[in-house]
XYZ file of C-alpha atoms in Angstrom:
147
model
C 0.058 0.162 0.066
C 1.236 3.276 -0.812
C 0.657 6.774 0.928
C -2.339 7.749 -1.163
C -4.185 4.562 -0.359
C -3.599 4.955 3.435
C -4.656 8.700 3.146
C -7.892 7.857 1.230
C -8.822 5.086 3.554
C -8.181 7.362 6.591
C -10.285 10.174 5.342
C -13.345 7.988 4.357
C -13.386 5.272 7.225
C -16.405 5.472 9.434
C -16.810 2.842 12.309
C -19.443 0.484 11.187
C -19.823 1.647 7.737
C -18.030 -0.907 6.201
C -19.272 -3.915 8.181
C -19.696 -7.337 6.554
C -23.080 -7.881 8.214
C -24.182 -4.527 6.914
C -22.912 -5.507 3.331
C -25.080 -8.701 3.431
C -28.191 -6.700 4.589
C -27.759 -4.054 1.679
C -27.622 -7.019 -0.890
C -30.825 -8.647 0.790
C -28.980 -11.716 2.086
C -29.468 -12.562 5.803
C -26.347 -14.252 7.178
C -26.692 -17.589 8.492
C -27.959 -17.861 12.047
C -25.758 -19.525 14.799
C -28.635 -21.815 15.565
C -29.057 -22.884 11.942
C -25.308 -23.875 11.832
C -25.788 -25.700 15.043
C -28.900 -27.663 13.341
C -26.777 -28.674 10.237
C -23.849 -29.745 12.356
C -26.253 -31.902 14.597
C -27.936 -33.576 11.477
C -24.485 -34.321 9.996
C -23.391 -35.647 13.435
C -26.684 -37.853 13.544
C -26.036 -39.254 10.168
C -22.495 -40.254 11.163
C -23.787 -42.079 14.221
C -26.523 -43.898 12.435
C -24.187 -45.042 9.550
C -21.611 -46.076 12.090
C -24.173 -47.980 14.068
C -25.503 -49.658 10.905
C -22.169 -50.770 9.902
C -21.463 -52.334 13.384
C -24.722 -54.094 13.401
C -24.025 -55.454 9.917
C -20.412 -56.677 10.719
C -21.699 -58.237 14.023
C -24.494 -60.181 12.326
C -22.537 -61.225 9.354
C -19.396 -62.041 10.992
C -20.769 -65.168 12.929
C -19.531 -68.149 11.057
C -19.062 -71.653 11.872
C -15.820 -73.371 11.731
C -15.232 -76.773 9.970
C -14.442 -78.463 13.180
C -17.805 -77.357 14.875
C -20.100 -80.254 15.109
C -23.743 -79.389 14.924
C -26.488 -81.585 16.491
C -29.989 -81.175 15.088
C -32.793 -82.150 17.201
C -35.334 -84.615 15.980
C -37.985 -82.036 15.724
C -35.876 -79.929 13.417
C -35.415 -82.979 10.953
C -38.966 -82.493 9.706
C -39.174 -78.560 9.497
C -39.536 -77.043 6.220
C -36.226 -75.551 4.822
C -35.205 -73.947 1.486
C -32.404 -75.454 -0.534
C -31.055 -74.686 -3.987
C -29.075 -76.682 -6.816
C -27.904 -75.409 -10.096
C -26.499 -78.178 -12.439
C -25.357 -80.128 -9.304
C -24.123 -83.959 -9.362
C -26.308 -86.086 -7.434
C -23.746 -87.158 -4.900
C -23.296 -83.276 -3.871
C -27.065 -82.897 -3.601
C -27.325 -85.990 -1.295
C -24.534 -84.388 0.860
C -26.096 -81.153 1.061
C -29.480 -82.784 1.859
C -27.750 -84.786 4.714
C -26.057 -81.630 6.050
C -29.149 -79.307 5.795
C -31.780 -81.744 7.277
C -29.633 -83.975 9.587
C -30.699 -87.139 7.781
C -28.962 -89.754 5.857
C -30.018 -90.343 2.292
C -29.592 -93.885 0.769
C -29.938 -95.479 -2.544
C -27.502 -93.789 -4.706
C -27.111 -94.923 -8.037
C -23.739 -96.443 -9.422
C -22.605 -93.374 -11.110
C -24.235 -90.435 -9.216
C -22.179 -87.921 -10.871
C -23.904 -88.541 -14.204
C -27.193 -87.342 -12.803
C -27.272 -83.472 -12.539
C -29.873 -81.501 -10.690
C -31.174 -77.823 -10.868
C -33.882 -77.127 -8.313
C -34.987 -74.484 -5.832
C -36.964 -76.387 -3.044
C -38.823 -75.477 0.028
C -40.126 -78.391 2.210
C -39.161 -81.238 4.217
C -36.191 -83.804 3.431
C -38.762 -86.827 2.615
C -40.681 -84.501 0.101
C -37.590 -83.413 -1.384
C -36.162 -86.931 -1.899
C -39.572 -87.802 -3.363
C -39.268 -85.098 -5.760
C -35.812 -85.925 -6.784
C -36.885 -89.535 -7.533
C -39.558 -88.357 -9.670
C -37.522 -86.099 -11.721
C -34.492 -88.191 -11.951
C -35.994 -91.678 -11.950
C -33.867 -92.596 -8.921
C -34.681 -94.662 -5.720
C -33.284 -92.494 -3.054
C -34.651 -93.139 0.518
C -34.292 -91.026 3.823
C -33.187 -92.625 6.904
C -32.726 -90.912 10.258
C -28.998 -90.573 11.290
């Protein structure tokens, strides 16, 4: 700044005349109130907390897994429960193993070459009904026995 600029400012300066708030008022724009700032900050904080809570709940519910060494005992009452099971172009021996694991039963009567039989099926029902359906579809003679 040179001396002319300082002299210009010194002669024309009046306290409060060049206020930022007055400038906004002249333009017809009201400054943002302090409470509005707090409301926005509170809304952002609430979203952060809700998102973090949702992530934690999701991680806790999906992190539970069963290790391969864990043995599961299925009560007899659960063996006749309706369950959902899916197969997509799956060999019959894999289908039988999955039925054994899912329903807690032993399926017997596999044909000599079970890998030649393939099954694509979405099924909801009991193990006995599922085996009967497989027998009808593939022409096999599978039977269900309790373990």
